[in-house]
PDB file of C-alpha atoms in Angstrom:
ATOM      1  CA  UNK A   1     -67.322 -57.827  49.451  1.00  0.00           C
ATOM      2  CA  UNK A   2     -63.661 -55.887  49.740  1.00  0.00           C
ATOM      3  CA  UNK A   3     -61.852 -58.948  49.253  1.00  0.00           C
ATOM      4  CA  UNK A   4     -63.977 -59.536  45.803  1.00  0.00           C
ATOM      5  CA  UNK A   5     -63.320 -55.478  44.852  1.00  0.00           C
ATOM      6  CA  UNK A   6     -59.778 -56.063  45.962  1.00  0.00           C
ATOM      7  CA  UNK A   7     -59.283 -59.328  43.861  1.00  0.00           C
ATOM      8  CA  UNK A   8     -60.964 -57.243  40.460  1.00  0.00           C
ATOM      9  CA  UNK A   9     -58.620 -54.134  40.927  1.00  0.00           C
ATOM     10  CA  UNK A  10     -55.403 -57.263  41.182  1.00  0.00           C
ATOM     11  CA  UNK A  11     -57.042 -58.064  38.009  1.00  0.00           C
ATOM     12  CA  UNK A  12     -57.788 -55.339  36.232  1.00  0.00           C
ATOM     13  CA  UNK A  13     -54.177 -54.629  37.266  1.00  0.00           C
ATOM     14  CA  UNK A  14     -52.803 -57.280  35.897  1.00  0.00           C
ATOM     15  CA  UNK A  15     -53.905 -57.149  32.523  1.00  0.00           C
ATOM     16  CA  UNK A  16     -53.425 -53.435  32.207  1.00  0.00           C
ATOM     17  CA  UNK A  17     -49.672 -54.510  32.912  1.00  0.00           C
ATOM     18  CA  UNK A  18     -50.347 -57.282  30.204  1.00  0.00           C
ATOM     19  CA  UNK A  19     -51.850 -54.709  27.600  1.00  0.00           C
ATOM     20  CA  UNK A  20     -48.978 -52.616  28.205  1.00  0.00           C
ATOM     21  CA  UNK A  21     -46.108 -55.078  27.957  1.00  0.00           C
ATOM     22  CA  UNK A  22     -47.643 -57.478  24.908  1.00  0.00           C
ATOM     23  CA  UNK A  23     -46.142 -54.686  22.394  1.00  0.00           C
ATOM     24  CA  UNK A  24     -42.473 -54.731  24.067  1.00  0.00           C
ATOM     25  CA  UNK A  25     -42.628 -59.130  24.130  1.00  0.00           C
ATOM     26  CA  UNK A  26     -44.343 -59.268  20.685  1.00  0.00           C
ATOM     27  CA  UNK A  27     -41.188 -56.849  19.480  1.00  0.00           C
ATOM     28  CA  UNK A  28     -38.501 -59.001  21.405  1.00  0.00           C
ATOM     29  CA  UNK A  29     -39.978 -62.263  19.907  1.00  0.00           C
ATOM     30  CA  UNK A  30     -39.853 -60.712  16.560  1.00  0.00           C
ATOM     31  CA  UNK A  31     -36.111 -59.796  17.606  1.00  0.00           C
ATOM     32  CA  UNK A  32     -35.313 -63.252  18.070  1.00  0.00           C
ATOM     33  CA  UNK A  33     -36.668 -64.452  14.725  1.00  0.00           C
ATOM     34  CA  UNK A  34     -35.646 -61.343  12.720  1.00  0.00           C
ATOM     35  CA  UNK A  35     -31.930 -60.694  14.123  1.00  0.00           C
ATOM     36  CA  UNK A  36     -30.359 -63.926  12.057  1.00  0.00           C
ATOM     37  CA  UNK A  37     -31.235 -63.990   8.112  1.00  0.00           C
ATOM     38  CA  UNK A  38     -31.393 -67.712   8.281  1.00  0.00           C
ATOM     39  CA  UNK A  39     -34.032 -67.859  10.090  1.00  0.00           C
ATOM     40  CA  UNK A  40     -36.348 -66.246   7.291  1.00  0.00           C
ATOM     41  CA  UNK A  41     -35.925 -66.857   3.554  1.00  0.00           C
ATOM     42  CA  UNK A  42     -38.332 -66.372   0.592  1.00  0.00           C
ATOM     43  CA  UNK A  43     -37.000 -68.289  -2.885  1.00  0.00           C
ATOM     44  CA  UNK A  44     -37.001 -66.764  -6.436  1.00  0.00           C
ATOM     45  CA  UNK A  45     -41.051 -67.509  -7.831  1.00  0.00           C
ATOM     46  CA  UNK A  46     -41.649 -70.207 -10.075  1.00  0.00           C
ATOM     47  CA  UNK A  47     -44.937 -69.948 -12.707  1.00  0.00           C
ATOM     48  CA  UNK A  48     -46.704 -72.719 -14.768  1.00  0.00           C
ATOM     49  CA  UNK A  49     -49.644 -72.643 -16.844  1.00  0.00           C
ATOM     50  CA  UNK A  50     -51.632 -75.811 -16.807  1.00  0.00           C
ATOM     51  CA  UNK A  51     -55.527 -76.345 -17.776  1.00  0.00           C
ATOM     52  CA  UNK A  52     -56.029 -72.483 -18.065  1.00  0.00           C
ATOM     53  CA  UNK A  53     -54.648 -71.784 -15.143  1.00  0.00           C
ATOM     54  CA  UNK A  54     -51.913 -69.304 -14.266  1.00  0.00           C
ATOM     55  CA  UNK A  55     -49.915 -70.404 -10.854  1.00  0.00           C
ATOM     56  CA  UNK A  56     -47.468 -68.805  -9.050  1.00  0.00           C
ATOM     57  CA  UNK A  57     -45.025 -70.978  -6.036  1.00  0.00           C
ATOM     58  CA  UNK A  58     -42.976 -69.378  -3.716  1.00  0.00           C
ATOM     59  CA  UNK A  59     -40.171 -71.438  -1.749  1.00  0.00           C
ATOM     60  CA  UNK A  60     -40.631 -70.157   2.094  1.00  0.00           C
ATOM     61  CA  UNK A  61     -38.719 -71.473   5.186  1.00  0.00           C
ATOM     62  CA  UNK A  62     -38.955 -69.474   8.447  1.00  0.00           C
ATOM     63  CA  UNK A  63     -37.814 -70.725  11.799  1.00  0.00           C
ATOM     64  CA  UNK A  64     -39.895 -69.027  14.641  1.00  0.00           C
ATOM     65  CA  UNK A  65     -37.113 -68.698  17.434  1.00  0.00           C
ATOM     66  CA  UNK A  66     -39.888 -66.279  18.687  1.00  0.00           C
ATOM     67  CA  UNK A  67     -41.781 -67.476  21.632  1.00  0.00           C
ATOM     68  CA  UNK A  68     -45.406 -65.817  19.911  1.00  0.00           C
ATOM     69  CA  UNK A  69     -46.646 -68.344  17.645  1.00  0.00           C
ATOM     70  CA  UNK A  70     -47.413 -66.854  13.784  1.00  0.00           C
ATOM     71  CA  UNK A  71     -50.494 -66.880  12.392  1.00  0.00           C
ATOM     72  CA  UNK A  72     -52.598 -65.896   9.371  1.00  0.00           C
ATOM     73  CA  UNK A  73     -49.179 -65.456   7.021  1.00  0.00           C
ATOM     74  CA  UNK A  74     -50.049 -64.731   3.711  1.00  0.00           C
ATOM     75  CA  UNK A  75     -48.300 -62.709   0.710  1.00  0.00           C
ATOM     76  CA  UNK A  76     -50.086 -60.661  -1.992  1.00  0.00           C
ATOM     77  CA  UNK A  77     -49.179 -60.603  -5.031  1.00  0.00           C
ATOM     78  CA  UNK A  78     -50.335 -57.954  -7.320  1.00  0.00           C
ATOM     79  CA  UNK A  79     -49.034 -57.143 -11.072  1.00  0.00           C
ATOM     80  CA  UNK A  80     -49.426 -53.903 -12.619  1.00  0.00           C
ATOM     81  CA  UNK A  81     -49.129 -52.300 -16.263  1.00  0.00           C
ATOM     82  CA  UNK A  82     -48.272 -48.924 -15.650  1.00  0.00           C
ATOM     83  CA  UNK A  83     -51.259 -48.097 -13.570  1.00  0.00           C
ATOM     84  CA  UNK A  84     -53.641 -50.852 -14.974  1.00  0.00           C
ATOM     85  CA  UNK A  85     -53.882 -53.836 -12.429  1.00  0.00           C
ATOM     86  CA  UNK A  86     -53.803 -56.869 -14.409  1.00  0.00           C
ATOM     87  CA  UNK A  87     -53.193 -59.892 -11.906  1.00  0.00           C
ATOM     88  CA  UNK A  88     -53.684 -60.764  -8.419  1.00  0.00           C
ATOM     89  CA  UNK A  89     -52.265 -63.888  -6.089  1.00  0.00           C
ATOM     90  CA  UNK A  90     -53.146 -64.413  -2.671  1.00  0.00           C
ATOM     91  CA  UNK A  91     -51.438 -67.481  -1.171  1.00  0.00           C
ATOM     92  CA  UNK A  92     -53.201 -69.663   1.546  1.00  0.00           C
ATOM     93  CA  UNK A  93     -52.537 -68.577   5.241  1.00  0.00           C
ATOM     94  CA  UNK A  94     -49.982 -70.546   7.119  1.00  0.00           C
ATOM     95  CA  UNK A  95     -49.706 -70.948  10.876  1.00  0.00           C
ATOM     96  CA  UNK A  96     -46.176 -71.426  12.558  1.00  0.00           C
ATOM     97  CA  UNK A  97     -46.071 -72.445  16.016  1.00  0.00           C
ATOM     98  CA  UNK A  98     -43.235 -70.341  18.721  1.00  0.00           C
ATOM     99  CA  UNK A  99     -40.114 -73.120  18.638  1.00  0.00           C
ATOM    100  CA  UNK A 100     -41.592 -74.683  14.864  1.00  0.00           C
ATOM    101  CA  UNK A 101     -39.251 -74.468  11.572  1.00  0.00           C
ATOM    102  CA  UNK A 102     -41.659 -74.553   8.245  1.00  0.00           C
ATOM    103  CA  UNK A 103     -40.464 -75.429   5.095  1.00  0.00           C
ATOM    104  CA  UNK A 104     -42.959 -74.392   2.811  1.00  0.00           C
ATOM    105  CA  UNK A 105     -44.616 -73.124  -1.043  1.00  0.00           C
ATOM    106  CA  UNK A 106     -46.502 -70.610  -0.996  1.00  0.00           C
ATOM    107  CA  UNK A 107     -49.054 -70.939  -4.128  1.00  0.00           C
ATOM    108  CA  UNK A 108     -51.858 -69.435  -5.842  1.00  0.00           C
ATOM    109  CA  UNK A 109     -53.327 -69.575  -9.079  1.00  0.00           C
ATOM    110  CA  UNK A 110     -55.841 -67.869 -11.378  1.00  0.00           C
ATOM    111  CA  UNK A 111     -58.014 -68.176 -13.894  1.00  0.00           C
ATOM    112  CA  UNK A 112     -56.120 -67.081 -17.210  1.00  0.00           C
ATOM    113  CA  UNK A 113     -59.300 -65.882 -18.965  1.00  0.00           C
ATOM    114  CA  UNK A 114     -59.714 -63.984 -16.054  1.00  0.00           C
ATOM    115  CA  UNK A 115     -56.510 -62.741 -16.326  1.00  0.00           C
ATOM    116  CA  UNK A 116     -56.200 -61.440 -20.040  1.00  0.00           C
ATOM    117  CA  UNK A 117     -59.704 -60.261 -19.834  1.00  0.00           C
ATOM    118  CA  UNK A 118     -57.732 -56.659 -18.373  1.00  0.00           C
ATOM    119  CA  UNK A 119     -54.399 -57.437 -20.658  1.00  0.00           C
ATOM    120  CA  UNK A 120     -55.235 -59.518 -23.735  1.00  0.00           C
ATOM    121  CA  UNK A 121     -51.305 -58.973 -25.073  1.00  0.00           C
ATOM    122  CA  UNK A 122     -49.427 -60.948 -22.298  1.00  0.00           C
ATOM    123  CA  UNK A 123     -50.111 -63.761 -24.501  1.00  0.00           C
ATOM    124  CA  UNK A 124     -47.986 -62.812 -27.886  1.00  0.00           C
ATOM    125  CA  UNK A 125     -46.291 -59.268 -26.118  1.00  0.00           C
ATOM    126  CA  UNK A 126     -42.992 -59.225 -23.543  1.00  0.00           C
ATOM    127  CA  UNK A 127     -43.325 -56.031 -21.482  1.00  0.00           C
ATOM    128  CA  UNK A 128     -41.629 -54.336 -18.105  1.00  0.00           C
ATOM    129  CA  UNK A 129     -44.250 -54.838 -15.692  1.00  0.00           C
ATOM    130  CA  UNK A 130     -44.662 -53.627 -11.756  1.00  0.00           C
ATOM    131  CA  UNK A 131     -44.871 -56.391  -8.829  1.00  0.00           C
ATOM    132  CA  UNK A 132     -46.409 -55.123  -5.629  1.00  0.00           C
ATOM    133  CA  UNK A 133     -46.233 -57.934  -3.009  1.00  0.00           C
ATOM    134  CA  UNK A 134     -47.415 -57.615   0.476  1.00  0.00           C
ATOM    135  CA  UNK A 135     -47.137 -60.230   3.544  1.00  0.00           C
ATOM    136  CA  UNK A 136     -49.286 -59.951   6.092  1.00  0.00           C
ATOM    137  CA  UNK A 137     -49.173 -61.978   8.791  1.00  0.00           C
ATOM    138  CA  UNK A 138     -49.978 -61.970  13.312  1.00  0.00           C
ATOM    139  CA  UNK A 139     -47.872 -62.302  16.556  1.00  0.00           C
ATOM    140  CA  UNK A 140     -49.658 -64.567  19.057  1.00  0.00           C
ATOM    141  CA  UNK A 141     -52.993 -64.205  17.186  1.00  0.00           C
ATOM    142  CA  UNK A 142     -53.438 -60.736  18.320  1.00  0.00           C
ATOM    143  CA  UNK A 143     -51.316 -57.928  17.032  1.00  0.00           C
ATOM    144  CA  UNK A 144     -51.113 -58.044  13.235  1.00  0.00           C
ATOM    145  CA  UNK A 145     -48.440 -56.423  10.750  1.00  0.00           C
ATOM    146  CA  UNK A 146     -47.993 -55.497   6.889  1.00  0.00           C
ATOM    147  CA  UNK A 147     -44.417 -55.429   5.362  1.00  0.00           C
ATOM    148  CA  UNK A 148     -45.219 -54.152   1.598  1.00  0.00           C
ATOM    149  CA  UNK A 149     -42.450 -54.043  -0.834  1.00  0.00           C
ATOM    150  CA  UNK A 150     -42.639 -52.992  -4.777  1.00  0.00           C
ATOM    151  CA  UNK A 151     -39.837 -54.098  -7.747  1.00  0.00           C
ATOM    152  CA  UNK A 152     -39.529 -54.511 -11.551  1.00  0.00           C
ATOM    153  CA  UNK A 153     -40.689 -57.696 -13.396  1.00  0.00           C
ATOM    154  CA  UNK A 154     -40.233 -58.462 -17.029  1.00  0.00           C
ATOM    155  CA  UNK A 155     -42.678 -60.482 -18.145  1.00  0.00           C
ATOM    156  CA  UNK A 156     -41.913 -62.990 -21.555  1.00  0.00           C
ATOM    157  CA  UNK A 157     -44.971 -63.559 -23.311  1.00  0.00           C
ATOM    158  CA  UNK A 158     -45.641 -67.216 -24.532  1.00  0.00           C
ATOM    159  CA  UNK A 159     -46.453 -66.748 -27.798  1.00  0.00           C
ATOM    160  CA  UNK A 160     -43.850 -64.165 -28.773  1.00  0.00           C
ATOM    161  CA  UNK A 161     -43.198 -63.664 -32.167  1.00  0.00           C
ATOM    162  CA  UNK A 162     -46.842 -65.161 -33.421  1.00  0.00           C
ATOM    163  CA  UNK A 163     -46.729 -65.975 -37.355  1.00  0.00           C
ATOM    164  CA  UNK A 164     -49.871 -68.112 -39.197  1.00  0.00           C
ATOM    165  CA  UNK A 165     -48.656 -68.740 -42.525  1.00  0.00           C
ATOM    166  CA  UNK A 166     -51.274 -69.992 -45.416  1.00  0.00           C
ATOM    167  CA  UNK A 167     -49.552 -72.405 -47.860  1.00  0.00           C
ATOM    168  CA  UNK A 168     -52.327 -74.011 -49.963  1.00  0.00           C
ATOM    169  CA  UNK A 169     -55.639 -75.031 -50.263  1.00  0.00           C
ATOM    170  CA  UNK A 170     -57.559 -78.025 -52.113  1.00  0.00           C
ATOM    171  CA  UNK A 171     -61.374 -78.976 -52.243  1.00  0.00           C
ATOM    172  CA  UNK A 172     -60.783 -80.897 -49.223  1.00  0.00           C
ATOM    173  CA  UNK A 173     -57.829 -79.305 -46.755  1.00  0.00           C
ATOM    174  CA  UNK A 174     -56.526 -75.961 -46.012  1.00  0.00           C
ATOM    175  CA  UNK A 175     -52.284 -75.766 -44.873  1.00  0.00           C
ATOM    176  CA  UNK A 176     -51.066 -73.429 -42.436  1.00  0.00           C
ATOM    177  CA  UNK A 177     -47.783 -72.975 -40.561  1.00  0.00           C
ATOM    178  CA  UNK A 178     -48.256 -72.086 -36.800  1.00  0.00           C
ATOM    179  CA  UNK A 179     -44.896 -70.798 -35.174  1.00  0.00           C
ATOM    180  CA  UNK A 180     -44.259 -69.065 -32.143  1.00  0.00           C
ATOM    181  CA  UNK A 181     -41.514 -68.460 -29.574  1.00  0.00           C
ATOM    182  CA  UNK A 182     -42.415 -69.383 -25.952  1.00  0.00           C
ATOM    183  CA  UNK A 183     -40.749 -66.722 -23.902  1.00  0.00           C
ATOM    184  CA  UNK A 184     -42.107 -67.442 -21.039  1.00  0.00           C
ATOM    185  CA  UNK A 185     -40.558 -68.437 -17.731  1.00  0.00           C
ATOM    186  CA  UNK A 186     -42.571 -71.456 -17.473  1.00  0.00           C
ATOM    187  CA  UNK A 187     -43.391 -74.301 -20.186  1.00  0.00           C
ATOM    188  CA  UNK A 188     -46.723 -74.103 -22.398  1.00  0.00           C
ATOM    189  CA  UNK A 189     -49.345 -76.572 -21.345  1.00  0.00           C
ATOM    190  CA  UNK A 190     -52.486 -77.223 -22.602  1.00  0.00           C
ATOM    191  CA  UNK A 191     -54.637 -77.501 -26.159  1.00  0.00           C
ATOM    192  CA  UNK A 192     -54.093 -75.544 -28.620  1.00  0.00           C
ATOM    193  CA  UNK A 193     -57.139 -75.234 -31.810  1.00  0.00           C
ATOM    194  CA  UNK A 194     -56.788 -73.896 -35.136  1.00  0.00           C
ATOM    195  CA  UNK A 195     -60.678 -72.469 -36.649  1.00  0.00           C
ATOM    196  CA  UNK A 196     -60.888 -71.314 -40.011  1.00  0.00           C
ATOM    197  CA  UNK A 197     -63.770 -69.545 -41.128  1.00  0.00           C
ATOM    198  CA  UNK A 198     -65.147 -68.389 -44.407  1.00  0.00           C
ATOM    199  CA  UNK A 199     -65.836 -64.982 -45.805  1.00  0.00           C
ATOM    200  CA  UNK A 200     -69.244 -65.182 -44.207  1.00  0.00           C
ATOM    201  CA  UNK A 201     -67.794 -66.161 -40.753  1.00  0.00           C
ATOM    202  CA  UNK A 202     -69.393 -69.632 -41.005  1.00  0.00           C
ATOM    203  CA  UNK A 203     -67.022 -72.253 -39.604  1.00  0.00           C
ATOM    204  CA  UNK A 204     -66.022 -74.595 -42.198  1.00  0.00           C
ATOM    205  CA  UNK A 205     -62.771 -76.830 -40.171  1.00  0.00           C
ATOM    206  CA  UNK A 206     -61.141 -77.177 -37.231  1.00  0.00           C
ATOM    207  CA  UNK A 207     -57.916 -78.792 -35.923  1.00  0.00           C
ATOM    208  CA  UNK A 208     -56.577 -79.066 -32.013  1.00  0.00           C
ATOM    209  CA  UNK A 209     -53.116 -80.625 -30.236  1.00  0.00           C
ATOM    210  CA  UNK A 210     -51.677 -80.614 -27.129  1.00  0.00           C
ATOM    211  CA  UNK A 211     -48.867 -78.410 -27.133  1.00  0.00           C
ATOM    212  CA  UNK A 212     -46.133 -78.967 -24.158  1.00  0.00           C
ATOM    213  CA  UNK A 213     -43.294 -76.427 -25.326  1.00  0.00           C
ATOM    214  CA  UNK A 214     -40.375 -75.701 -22.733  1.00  0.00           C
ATOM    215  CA  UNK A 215     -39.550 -71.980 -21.742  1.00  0.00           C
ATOM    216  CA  UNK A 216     -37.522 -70.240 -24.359  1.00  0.00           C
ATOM    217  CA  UNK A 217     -38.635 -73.363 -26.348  1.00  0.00           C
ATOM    218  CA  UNK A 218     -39.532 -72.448 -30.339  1.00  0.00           C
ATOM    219  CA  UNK A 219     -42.905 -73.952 -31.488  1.00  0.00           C
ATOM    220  CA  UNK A 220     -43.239 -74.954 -35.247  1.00  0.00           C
ATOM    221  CA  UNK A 221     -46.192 -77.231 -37.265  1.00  0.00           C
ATOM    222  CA  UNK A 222     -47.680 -77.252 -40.220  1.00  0.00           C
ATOM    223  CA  UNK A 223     -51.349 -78.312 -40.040  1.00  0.00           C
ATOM    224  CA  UNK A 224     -53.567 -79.594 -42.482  1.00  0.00           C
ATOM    225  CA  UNK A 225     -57.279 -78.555 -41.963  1.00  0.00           C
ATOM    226  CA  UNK A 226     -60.350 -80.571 -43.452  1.00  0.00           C
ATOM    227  CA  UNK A 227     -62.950 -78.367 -44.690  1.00  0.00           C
ATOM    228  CA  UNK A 228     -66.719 -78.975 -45.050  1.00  0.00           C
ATOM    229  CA  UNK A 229     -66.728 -76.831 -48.361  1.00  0.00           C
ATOM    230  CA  UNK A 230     -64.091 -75.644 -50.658  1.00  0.00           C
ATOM    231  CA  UNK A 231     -62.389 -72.184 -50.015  1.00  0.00           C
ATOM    232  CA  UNK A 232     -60.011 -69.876 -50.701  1.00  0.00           C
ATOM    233  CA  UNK A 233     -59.742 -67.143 -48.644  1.00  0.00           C
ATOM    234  CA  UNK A 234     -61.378 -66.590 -44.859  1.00  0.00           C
ATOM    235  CA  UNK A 235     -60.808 -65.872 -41.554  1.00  0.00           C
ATOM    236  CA  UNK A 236     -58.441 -68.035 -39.194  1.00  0.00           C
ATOM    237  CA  UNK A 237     -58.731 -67.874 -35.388  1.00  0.00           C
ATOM    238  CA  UNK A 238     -55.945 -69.449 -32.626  1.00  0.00           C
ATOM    239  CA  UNK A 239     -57.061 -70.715 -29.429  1.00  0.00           C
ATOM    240  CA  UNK A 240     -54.720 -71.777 -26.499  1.00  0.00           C
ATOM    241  CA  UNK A 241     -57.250 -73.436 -23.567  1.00  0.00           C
ATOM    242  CA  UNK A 242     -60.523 -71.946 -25.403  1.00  0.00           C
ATOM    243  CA  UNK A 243     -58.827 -68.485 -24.948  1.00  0.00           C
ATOM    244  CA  UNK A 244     -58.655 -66.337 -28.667  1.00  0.00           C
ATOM    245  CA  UNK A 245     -55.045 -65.775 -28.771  1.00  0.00           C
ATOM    246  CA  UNK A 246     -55.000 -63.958 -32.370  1.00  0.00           C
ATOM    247  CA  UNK A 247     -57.216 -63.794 -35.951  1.00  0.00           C
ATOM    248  CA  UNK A 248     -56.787 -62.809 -39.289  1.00  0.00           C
ATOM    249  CA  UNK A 249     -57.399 -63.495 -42.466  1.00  0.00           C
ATOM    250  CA  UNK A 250     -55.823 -65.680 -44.907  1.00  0.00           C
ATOM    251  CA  UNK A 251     -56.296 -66.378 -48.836  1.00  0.00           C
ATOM    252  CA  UNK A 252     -54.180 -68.477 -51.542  1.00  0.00           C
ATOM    253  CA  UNK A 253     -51.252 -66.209 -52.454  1.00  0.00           C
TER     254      UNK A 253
END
C-alpha cells in the first residue's frame, strides 16, 4: 500500500512539474518559429465574386521549427463602416505538425445578399472602410492564443459611377444604355438582368447577360428590351445575381 501512495505522489509530482513547465516550452517553441520572419508570412488578400458569392484568399506559409505541433489556426476577418459591421470571414482551421512547412490559402466566402442586406451601397459606392482581423490558433492542442490586429481598407465598389440611359421606345422594344465602372479589386462575374416596369408596376420585358468585366474594367451596352405592351414611360430595375442593384424611372425624352 506505501509503494502504491509513493508511486501517486511521483505522479502527481510529475505532472505538477509538467503543468508548470508546459508555459516556459510552449513559449520557447514559439521562440523558435517566431525569432526568423521567414518562417511566417501572410500575402496581400485577393477577392472574387462568382455566383453571388463574395470570397476572400489569403496566401499563408509558416514553417513550425517549434517542436508543439499547431492546431485550430484560423483568421477572422471582420469589415466595418464606421461602427456598422457589414462583413464577416472565417477561414477553415489548419493543423501544422512540430518539424512541417505549410504552404497554404486561407479562404472564405459569403453570401453577397447576405452581405448588402447591412450595406446596400458597396455595390455602386467606394468608401474608407475598417478591417479587424484576428488569428487564433493552439500550441500542442492545449494552450490557445489570439493575436488581433486592426488597419484601413478602401473598398472600390463594382458598379461605380452607375448611369441607365433611355434612348427610345417603339410598340415593340424599349433602348437603354447600361454603363458602369468596375472599381473593384476583383473582376465582375455573374448575370446581370434589366426589368422594366410600367406606371402600374406590372412587368412588361426583361433582358439578362453574363457580364465578366476585369477590375478597373469600364462596362458599356446598349440593350434593346421586348415589351408585352407599348409604353412610354415606367420604372426600370438592375439586377446583378438576383440582387436589386438600383431603380428608377425612365420616359421618352
Amino acid at each position: 500500500m506505501r509503494h502504491t501512495v509513493k508511486a501517486l505522489r511521483l505522479i502527481i509530482v510529475v505532472l505538477w512539474l509538467a503543468v508548470l513547465l508546459l508555459p516556459i516550452t510552449v513559449a520557447l517553441s514559439l521562440w523558435e518559429i517566431f525569432e526568423s520572419r521567414d518562417n511566417i508570412r501572410i500575402g496581400e488578400p485577393s477577392f472574387s465574386l462568382l455566383n453571388g458569392n463574395f470570397s476572400i484568399s489569403l496566401p499563408f506559409y509558416m514553417n513550425n521549427a517549434g517542436f508543439y505541433d499547431i492546431s485550430e489556426l484560423c483568421v477572422n476577418i471582420r469589415i466595418y463602416d464606421g461602427s456598422n459591421e457589414i462583413l464577416e470571414f472565417s477561414t477553415q482551421p489548419l493543423n501544422i505538425p512540430a518539424g512541417r512547412i505549410v504552404a497554404s490559402n486561407l479562404s472564405a466566402s459569403v453570401s453577397l445578399a447576405d452581405a448588402l442586406s447591412r450595406d446596400r451601397e458597396l455595390l455602386t459606392t467606394s468608401k474608407d472602410l475598417d478591417v479587424n482581423v484576428a488569428l487564433h490558433f493552439r500550441v500542442g492542442y492545449v494552450l490557445a492564443f489570439n493575436v488581433a490586429g486592426k488597419f484601413p481598407f478602401k473598398w472600390g465598389a463594382p458598379f461605380s459611377n452607375l448611369n441607365m440611359t433611355y434612348v427610345s421606345s417603339n410598340t415593340t422594344h424599349v433602348s437603354f444604355e447600361v454603363s458602369f465602372y468596375n472599381n473593384a479589386p476583383f473582376s465582375l462575374s455573374g448575370p446581370l438582368r434589366v426589368e422594366l416596369y410600367n406606371l402600374q408596376n406590372v412587368s412588361i420585358g426583361s433582358v439578362e447577360q453574363f457580364l465578366d468585366v476585369a477590375s478597373n474594367g469600364r462596362y458599356q451596352e446598349l440593350f434593346e428590351i421586348s415589351v408585352f405592351q407599348a409604353s412610354e414611360e415606367g420604372k426600370i430595375r438592375l439586377f446583378f445575381a438576383d440582387i436589386l442593384i438600383s431603380e428608377k424611372r425612365w420616359g421618352s425624352p
